[in-house]
Amino acid sequence: MSRTHTRGLPAGEVVLGLVIEHPDRGFRLERRLEDRFASARFAYSTAYSALRRLEKSGLVRAATGTPELGDSGKEDPADTEAVGGDVVYEATPEGVEHFRAWVRSSSNAPVLREELHARVALCEPRDLPRLIEVVHMEERVCVAELDRIRTRMLAEQQSLDQSPARELEWSRLMDRAVVHGEAGFWGGRITQLARLRSYLEELRPEAERRAREQHRHAHRRQGGVG
Amino acid sequence: MKRWVDGRRKGAPPHGGRGGGHAGELLRLTDVCKSYRRGAQDLQVLREVSFAMDPGELVGVIGVRGQGKTTLLRIAAGMESADAGSVCFAGRELAGLADRELSRLLGSEIAWAGKTGPGMRMRLLDYVAMPLLVGKPVRVYARAREALERVGAQGCGEQDWESISDWERALVEIAQGIACAPSLLLVDDLTDTLGMREVDELCALLRAISQESGMGVLMSVSDAEATLWSDRIMKLASGRLTEGPGSDTGKANVIDFPDLGARRDAQRTGTS
């Protein structure tokens, strides 16, 4: 589901997340993608092609019945001509599941900033605790990177300690500058993640409250049907 | 003879193994918690922090400002007590010691290097010698001079704090720290006023001293670059400690401390 990558951000999952957040027409999804993820600089009509792929994989479908459009009305006639312009897309249960798995996933390799931020941006209240965990794991991945650099640096230093040369070769000196740059990069990343996690931690009670409310709403709706 | 070389002898725990922790271990913190009262709020600075270090080890703690690094060091030094958990230094439980014993420990077996300076106008040789006045003052100036020489700051002894550079200040602080030949030196954020190459030099110096004397160094830093010379990196964020993998000592102490609430939530929602 991640063929259209822009600087590491998979368009498929992001568009799917937008659809789950709120079912919408293609051109409006295109706009929401631009508005919400401007820093990812998706190419024009990314949402359309993503929707086509999502539909083919059975993760989204054309909505049946009267869709609840938030601030509907102003439709761009030029856009309605485009592919899927007047179809309102909604997520299938498989789509919801796929998206949730993506938000909750973690890996042993460092995640790109854009991807992590997209997961935060589209995360539901009930998934916040898991996302905090994911950020924490990411911090550990970065500490591991820093640790690798440290190990290399110490090994290098030990070999230097044994060599009789008084002055470092120029290339070695530059290598050391790079090592510093790398360590600084991972250090900065760790700091950034720690701050993000602190922010999410502060939202924890709020997320719990909202998740409870959503749960109650869902129950009431089910009760009304049955 | 340089006194801090004696540190190797001192590094061995005088009361091996007593009070938890295995023999030879210099410092062990177990489930240390600490909070401060800020108005009506309880600010939890450390949550269930556990780690151990050996003599001769240089351990770097990184973390965002205000997330408990200094508190961690102060508790390890016995300058502050933990709300819960245990701090075991060279086989002795710090909580079990009387104030008199604690203050004698600081300045003989445990030393502190911050960047506060003397806070008043004085000769830096006197400043470096200050901790040596605790207990029985022996060869006070000679030891202070040796310490200044070891760090390469012998020229600073007759000067005062205001007239020396940031680099020299860092050296003088380390000299004061090692003057009593401690077995544990706590270095609190000494590097953040230094240039990058000075950071390298300072860390290499600490590493050399700890290796030649067996002195353990627990060092808090704000910049990741300063951890490159340490034997281990630990990260402190929101009061929890994360230790990087690849610990050279192979000590299987607790590596990470996930938030208890998060763990509960993960169990409740299950994984998808």
Tab-separated table of N, CA, C and O in Angstrom, chain A residues 97 100-101 104 126 129-130 132-133 136 139-140 143-144 146-147 149-151 153-154 157-158 168 173 176 179-181 183-188 190-192 194-195 197-198 201 204 208, chain B residues 47 62 64 67 196-197 199-200 207 211 222 224-225 227-233 235 237-238 240 242-248 256-259 261-263 265-266 268-272:
chain	number	residue	atom	x	y	z
A	97	GLU	N	-8.821	-1.644	9.649
A	97	GLU	CA	-7.877	-2.539	10.309
A	97	GLU	C	-6.450	-2.326	9.802
A	97	GLU	O	-5.509	-2.256	10.577
A	100	ARG	N	-5.070	0.944	11.175
A	100	ARG	CA	-4.776	0.856	12.599
A	100	ARG	C	-3.460	0.107	12.826
A	100	ARG	O	-2.632	0.492	13.652
A	101	ALA	N	-3.271	-0.940	12.027
A	101	ALA	CA	-2.036	-1.718	12.138
A	101	ALA	C	-0.836	-0.845	11.782
A	101	ALA	O	0.224	-0.923	12.401
A	104	ARG	N	-0.050	1.578	14.615
A	104	ARG	CA	0.463	0.896	15.796
A	104	ARG	C	1.766	0.143	15.544
A	104	ARG	O	2.341	-0.404	16.485
A	126	ARG	N	-8.061	6.165	21.012
A	126	ARG	CA	-7.807	4.856	21.634
A	126	ARG	C	-6.406	4.344	21.325
A	126	ARG	O	-5.904	3.452	22.002
A	129	PRO	N	-2.080	5.582	23.599
A	129	PRO	CA	-1.107	4.883	24.450
A	129	PRO	C	-0.107	4.067	23.629
A	129	PRO	O	1.084	4.050	23.908
A	130	ARG	N	-0.617	3.407	22.602
A	130	ARG	CA	0.260	2.608	21.752
A	130	ARG	C	1.253	3.510	21.005
A	130	ARG	O	2.426	3.192	20.873
A	132	ILE	N	2.434	6.373	21.979
A	132	ILE	CA	3.451	6.816	22.937
A	132	ILE	C	4.533	5.743	23.048
A	132	ILE	O	5.727	6.028	23.043
A	133	GLU	N	4.072	4.492	23.090
A	133	GLU	CA	5.007	3.369	23.137
A	133	GLU	C	5.889	3.330	21.890
A	133	GLU	O	7.084	3.077	21.967
A	136	HIS	N	8.485	5.912	22.085
A	136	HIS	CA	9.489	5.479	23.051
A	136	HIS	C	10.435	4.456	22.426
A	136	HIS	O	11.653	4.523	22.589
A	139	GLU	N	12.814	6.134	20.217
A	139	GLU	CA	13.920	6.740	20.970
A	139	GLU	C	15.006	5.707	21.226
A	139	GLU	O	16.193	5.990	21.100
A	140	ARG	N	14.567	4.493	21.580
A	140	ARG	CA	15.547	3.449	21.864
A	140	ARG	C	16.329	3.067	20.610
A	140	ARG	O	17.521	2.796	20.675
A	143	VAL	N	18.935	5.669	20.320
A	143	VAL	CA	20.017	5.473	21.288
A	143	VAL	C	20.935	4.352	20.782
A	143	VAL	O	22.152	4.434	20.890
A	144	ALA	N	20.331	3.330	20.167
A	144	ALA	CA	21.130	2.226	19.621
A	144	ALA	C	22.036	2.718	18.491
A	144	ALA	O	23.189	2.302	18.390
A	146	LEU	N	23.200	5.773	18.199
A	146	LEU	CA	24.243	6.557	18.861
A	146	LEU	C	25.289	5.620	19.459
A	146	LEU	O	26.492	5.876	19.394
A	147	ASP	N	24.808	4.520	19.990
A	147	ASP	CA	25.687	3.548	20.611
A	147	ASP	C	26.628	2.903	19.598
A	147	ASP	O	27.794	2.667	19.882
A	149	ILE	N	27.708	4.324	16.863
A	149	ILE	CA	28.707	5.333	16.517
A	149	ILE	C	29.784	5.411	17.597
A	149	ILE	O	30.971	5.481	17.322
A	150	ARG	N	29.330	5.349	18.848
A	150	ARG	CA	30.250	5.403	19.986
A	150	ARG	C	31.229	4.225	19.949
A	150	ARG	O	32.429	4.400	20.132
A	151	THR	N	30.707	3.033	19.672
A	151	THR	CA	31.560	1.845	19.633
A	151	THR	C	32.636	1.979	18.553
A	151	THR	O	33.804	1.687	18.781
A	153	MET	N	33.768	4.754	17.272
A	153	MET	CA	34.657	5.837	17.664
A	153	MET	C	35.704	5.344	18.665
A	153	MET	O	36.891	5.646	18.540
A	154	LEU	N	35.279	4.542	19.638
A	154	LEU	CA	36.208	4.062	20.661
A	154	LEU	C	37.217	3.092	20.066
A	154	LEU	O	38.394	3.113	20.412
A	157	GLN	N	39.698	5.083	18.289
A	157	GLN	CA	40.570	5.772	19.229
A	157	GLN	C	41.619	4.821	19.784
A	157	GLN	O	42.782	5.188	19.937
A	158	GLN	N	41.207	3.582	20.044
A	158	GLN	CA	42.158	2.615	20.587
A	158	GLN	C	43.281	2.330	19.601
A	158	GLN	O	44.428	2.228	19.988
A	168	LEU	N	47.089	13.761	14.140
A	168	LEU	CA	46.112	12.993	13.369
A	168	LEU	C	46.252	13.320	11.882
A	168	LEU	O	46.479	14.461	11.518
A	173	LEU	N	40.967	13.245	10.883
A	173	LEU	CA	40.383	14.406	11.550
A	173	LEU	C	38.988	14.682	10.997
A	173	LEU	O	38.042	14.959	11.729
A	176	ARG	N	36.508	12.198	12.138
A	176	ARG	CA	36.038	12.497	13.481
A	176	ARG	C	34.950	13.564	13.445
A	176	ARG	O	33.969	13.500	14.183
A	179	VAL	N	31.861	11.828	12.569
A	179	VAL	CA	31.348	11.095	13.726
A	179	VAL	C	30.593	12.049	14.652
A	179	VAL	O	29.500	11.752	15.137
A	180	HIS	N	31.159	13.231	14.866
A	180	HIS	CA	30.492	14.232	15.697
A	180	HIS	C	29.162	14.651	15.093
A	180	HIS	O	28.169	14.787	15.796
A	181	GLY	N	29.192	14.842	13.778
A	181	GLY	CA	27.955	15.227	13.097
A	181	GLY	C	26.886	14.179	13.259
A	181	GLY	O	25.732	14.483	13.557
A	183	ALA	N	26.674	11.841	15.626
A	183	ALA	CA	26.240	11.779	17.030
A	183	ALA	C	25.295	12.940	17.320
A	183	ALA	O	24.273	12.763	17.983
A	184	GLY	N	25.634	14.115	16.788
A	184	GLY	CA	24.776	15.283	16.993
A	184	GLY	C	23.407	15.074	16.383
A	184	GLY	O	22.385	15.418	16.971
A	185	PHE	N	23.389	14.453	15.203
A	185	PHE	CA	22.119	14.191	14.529
A	185	PHE	C	21.232	13.279	15.373
A	185	PHE	O	20.072	13.585	15.639
A	186	TRP	N	21.789	12.153	15.819
A	186	TRP	CA	20.975	11.208	16.592
A	186	TRP	C	20.588	11.795	17.941
A	186	TRP	O	19.482	11.561	18.428
A	187	GLY	N	21.524	12.573	18.507
A	187	GLY	CA	21.204	13.240	19.776
A	187	GLY	C	20.018	14.179	19.603
A	187	GLY	O	19.101	14.196	20.424
A	188	GLY	N	20.040	14.936	18.512
A	188	GLY	CA	18.939	15.862	18.243
A	188	GLY	C	17.633	15.118	18.035
A	188	GLY	O	16.582	15.517	18.533
A	190	ILE	N	16.859	12.201	19.251
A	190	ILE	CA	16.420	11.673	20.546
A	190	ILE	C	15.703	12.762	21.335
A	190	ILE	O	14.634	12.550	21.899
A	191	THR	N	16.296	13.947	21.328
A	191	THR	CA	15.687	15.082	22.039
A	191	THR	C	14.309	15.381	21.478
A	191	THR	O	13.332	15.562	22.207
A	192	GLN	N	14.226	15.403	20.158
A	192	GLN	CA	12.957	15.727	19.500
A	192	GLN	C	11.888	14.692	19.846
A	192	GLN	O	10.752	15.039	20.183
A	194	ALA	N	11.841	12.716	22.461
A	194	ALA	CA	11.514	12.785	23.888
A	194	ALA	C	10.499	13.898	24.133
A	194	ALA	O	9.583	13.752	24.936
A	195	ARG	N	10.670	15.003	23.424
A	195	ARG	CA	9.731	16.116	23.599
A	195	ARG	C	8.363	15.768	23.051
A	195	ARG	O	7.339	16.081	23.650
A	197	ARG	N	7.129	12.836	22.858
A	197	ARG	CA	6.520	11.873	23.767
A	197	ARG	C	5.957	12.574	25.002
A	197	ARG	O	4.869	12.244	25.469
A	198	SER	N	6.716	13.567	25.515
A	198	SER	CA	6.204	14.332	26.665
A	198	SER	C	4.863	14.969	26.315
A	198	SER	O	3.926	14.960	27.118
A	201	GLU	N	2.230	12.350	26.207
A	201	GLU	CA	1.934	11.919	27.579
A	201	GLU	C	0.933	12.870	28.232
A	201	GLU	O	0.031	12.444	28.933
A	204	ARG	N	-2.602	12.155	27.401
A	204	ARG	CA	-3.117	10.829	27.746
A	204	ARG	C	-4.503	10.856	28.416
A	204	ARG	O	-5.411	10.153	27.963
A	208	GLU	N	-7.979	9.311	26.861
A	208	GLU	CA	-8.768	8.306	27.566
A	208	GLU	C	-10.241	8.726	27.635
A	208	GLU	O	-11.141	7.932	27.378
B	47	ARG	N	11.384	8.022	37.875
B	47	ARG	CA	10.423	6.931	38.051
B	47	ARG	C	11.130	5.597	37.896
B	47	ARG	O	11.607	5.273	36.823
B	62	ILE	N	22.424	11.033	28.857
B	62	ILE	CA	21.917	12.156	28.069
B	62	ILE	C	20.447	12.359	28.393
B	62	ILE	O	19.757	11.444	28.835
B	64	VAL	N	17.079	15.602	27.940
B	64	VAL	CA	16.667	16.985	27.762
B	64	VAL	C	16.794	17.702	29.113
B	64	VAL	O	16.605	17.098	30.162
B	67	GLN	N	14.949	17.119	32.900
B	67	GLN	CA	14.319	15.810	32.978
B	67	GLN	C	14.982	14.905	33.985
B	67	GLN	O	14.855	13.701	33.920
B	196	MET	N	33.255	22.086	20.491
B	196	MET	CA	33.127	20.660	20.203
B	196	MET	C	34.437	19.899	20.392
B	196	MET	O	34.452	18.775	20.888
B	197	ARG	N	35.541	20.500	19.991
B	197	ARG	CA	36.812	19.782	20.136
B	197	ARG	C	37.250	19.761	21.589
B	197	ARG	O	37.924	18.845	22.033
B	199	VAL	N	35.082	19.453	23.973
B	199	VAL	CA	34.266	18.360	24.522
B	199	VAL	C	35.016	17.047	24.360
B	199	VAL	O	35.142	16.255	25.302
B	200	ASP	N	35.557	16.843	23.158
B	200	ASP	CA	36.350	15.640	22.883
B	200	ASP	C	37.485	15.496	23.886
B	200	ASP	O	37.710	14.440	24.454
B	207	ARG	N	38.138	9.879	30.551
B	207	ARG	CA	38.289	8.459	30.238
B	207	ARG	C	39.656	7.950	30.685
B	207	ARG	O	39.767	6.898	31.310
B	211	GLN	N	40.358	5.240	33.617
B	211	GLN	CA	41.006	3.967	33.310
B	211	GLN	C	42.273	3.751	34.116
B	211	GLN	O	42.573	2.648	34.536
B	222	SER	N	24.224	17.329	27.944
B	222	SER	CA	23.057	17.679	27.125
B	222	SER	C	23.305	17.351	25.660
B	222	SER	O	22.372	17.261	24.883
B	224	ALA	N	24.762	14.845	22.686
B	224	ALA	CA	25.088	13.441	22.436
B	224	ALA	C	26.576	13.251	22.128
B	224	ALA	O	27.145	12.205	22.413
B	225	GLU	N	27.221	14.276	21.553
B	225	GLU	CA	28.631	14.155	21.184
B	225	GLU	C	29.501	13.793	22.386
B	225	GLU	O	30.516	13.119	22.250
B	227	THR	N	28.888	11.827	24.710
B	227	THR	CA	28.791	10.443	25.165
B	227	THR	C	29.673	9.512	24.337
B	227	THR	O	29.770	8.327	24.635
B	228	LEU	N	30.309	10.040	23.288
B	228	LEU	CA	31.079	9.187	22.382
B	228	LEU	C	32.239	8.493	23.081
B	228	LEU	O	32.695	7.452	22.635
B	229	TRP	N	32.715	9.093	24.157
B	229	TRP	CA	33.875	8.532	24.843
B	229	TRP	C	33.498	7.623	25.986
B	229	TRP	O	34.367	7.072	26.654
B	230	SER	N	32.212	7.499	26.253
B	230	SER	CA	31.855	6.719	27.438
B	230	SER	C	31.746	5.237	27.114
B	230	SER	O	31.642	4.841	25.962
B	231	ASP	N	31.794	4.432	28.164
B	231	ASP	CA	31.662	2.984	27.994
B	231	ASP	C	30.222	2.603	27.735
B	231	ASP	O	29.935	1.567	27.172
B	232	ARG	N	29.327	3.461	28.202
B	232	ARG	CA	27.907	3.176	28.075
B	232	ARG	C	27.145	4.466	27.941
B	232	ARG	O	27.539	5.492	28.492
B	233	ILE	N	26.036	4.401	27.238
B	233	ILE	CA	25.162	5.558	27.123
B	233	ILE	C	23.844	5.220	27.801
B	233	ILE	O	23.293	4.148	27.591
B	235	LYS	N	19.975	7.028	28.617
B	235	LYS	CA	19.136	8.175	28.269
B	235	LYS	C	18.055	8.343	29.327
B	235	LYS	O	17.414	7.389	29.722
B	237	ALA	N	14.598	10.316	30.032
B	237	ALA	CA	13.546	11.164	29.465
B	237	ALA	C	12.291	10.980	30.287
B	237	ALA	O	11.907	9.863	30.590
B	238	SER	N	11.687	12.074	30.658
B	238	SER	CA	10.491	12.062	31.507
B	238	SER	C	10.675	11.126	32.695
B	238	SER	O	9.797	10.357	33.032
B	240	ARG	N	12.355	8.473	33.110
B	240	ARG	CA	12.655	7.054	32.914
B	240	ARG	C	13.981	6.926	32.194
B	240	ARG	O	14.355	7.747	31.385
B	242	THR	N	16.680	4.888	29.815
B	242	THR	CA	16.807	3.921	28.736
B	242	THR	C	18.276	3.659	28.509
B	242	THR	O	19.034	4.587	28.283
B	243	GLU	N	18.673	2.426	28.587
B	243	GLU	CA	20.072	2.135	28.355
B	243	GLU	C	20.248	1.587	26.959
B	243	GLU	O	19.477	0.748	26.528
B	244	GLY	N	21.241	2.087	26.264
B	244	GLY	CA	21.492	1.600	24.916
B	244	GLY	C	21.944	0.153	24.970
B	244	GLY	O	22.490	-0.289	25.969
B	245	PRO	N	21.701	-0.591	23.893
B	245	PRO	CA	22.187	-1.963	23.859
B	245	PRO	C	23.706	-1.967	23.679
B	245	PRO	O	24.320	-0.919	23.554
B	246	GLY	N	24.294	-3.134	23.669
B	246	GLY	CA	25.734	-3.231	23.455
B	246	GLY	C	26.506	-2.818	24.680
B	246	GLY	O	27.620	-2.329	24.604
B	247	SER	N	25.903	-2.966	25.830
B	247	SER	CA	26.594	-2.650	27.066
B	247	SER	C	27.826	-3.532	27.179
B	247	SER	O	27.742	-4.752	27.181
B	248	ASP	N	28.989	-2.885	27.236
B	248	ASP	CA	30.249	-3.630	27.213
B	248	ASP	C	30.396	-4.546	28.426
B	248	ASP	O	31.057	-5.565	28.379
B	256	ASP	N	15.062	-1.015	30.452
B	256	ASP	CA	14.129	0.055	30.144
B	256	ASP	C	12.958	0.043	31.121
B	256	ASP	O	12.650	-0.962	31.715
B	257	PHE	N	12.309	1.174	31.228
B	257	PHE	CA	11.248	1.311	32.200
B	257	PHE	C	10.023	1.908	31.560
B	257	PHE	O	9.782	3.094	31.665
B	258	PRO	N	9.244	1.083	30.848
B	258	PRO	CA	8.065	1.626	30.192
B	258	PRO	C	7.085	2.116	31.228
B	258	PRO	O	7.045	1.590	32.346
B	259	ASP	N	6.333	3.129	30.859
B	259	ASP	CA	5.354	3.678	31.764
B	259	ASP	C	4.333	2.612	32.125
B	259	ASP	O	3.812	1.907	31.271
B	261	GLY	N	1.300	2.834	33.181
B	261	GLY	CA	-0.009	3.104	32.603
B	261	GLY	C	-0.084	2.624	31.167
B	261	GLY	O	-1.054	1.998	30.751
B	262	ALA	N	0.996	2.886	30.410
B	262	ALA	CA	1.021	2.501	28.997
B	262	ALA	C	0.954	0.990	28.865
B	262	ALA	O	0.271	0.462	28.000
B	263	ARG	N	1.653	0.300	29.783
B	263	ARG	CA	1.675	-1.151	29.699
B	263	ARG	C	0.270	-1.703	29.945
B	263	ARG	O	-0.175	-2.612	29.292
B	265	ASP	N	-2.544	-0.141	29.414
B	265	ASP	CA	-3.397	0.170	28.265
B	265	ASP	C	-3.144	-0.788	27.113
B	265	ASP	O	-4.057	-1.203	26.432
B	266	ALA	N	-1.874	-1.124	26.920
B	266	ALA	CA	-1.536	-2.022	25.820
B	266	ALA	C	-2.200	-3.376	26.037
B	266	ALA	O	-2.691	-4.006	25.107
B	268	ARG	N	-4.945	-3.849	27.766
B	268	ARG	CA	-6.392	-3.727	27.678
B	268	ARG	C	-6.860	-3.729	26.222
B	268	ARG	O	-7.791	-4.418	25.865
B	269	THR	N	-6.161	-2.947	25.365
B	269	THR	CA	-6.616	-2.849	23.986
B	269	THR	C	-6.134	-4.017	23.139
B	269	THR	O	-6.677	-4.267	22.084
B	270	GLY	N	-5.121	-4.716	23.615
B	270	GLY	CA	-4.586	-5.824	22.843
B	270	GLY	C	-3.817	-5.314	21.639
B	270	GLY	O	-3.804	-4.125	21.366
B	271	THR	N	-3.166	-6.177	20.909
B	271	THR	CA	-2.452	-5.747	19.711
B	271	THR	C	-3.211	-6.199	18.485
B	271	THR	O	-3.871	-7.220	18.504
B	272	SER	N	-3.142	-5.393	17.446
B	272	SER	CA	-3.887	-5.762	16.244
B	272	SER	C	-2.953	-6.238	15.152
B	272	SER	O	-1.769	-6.028	15.221
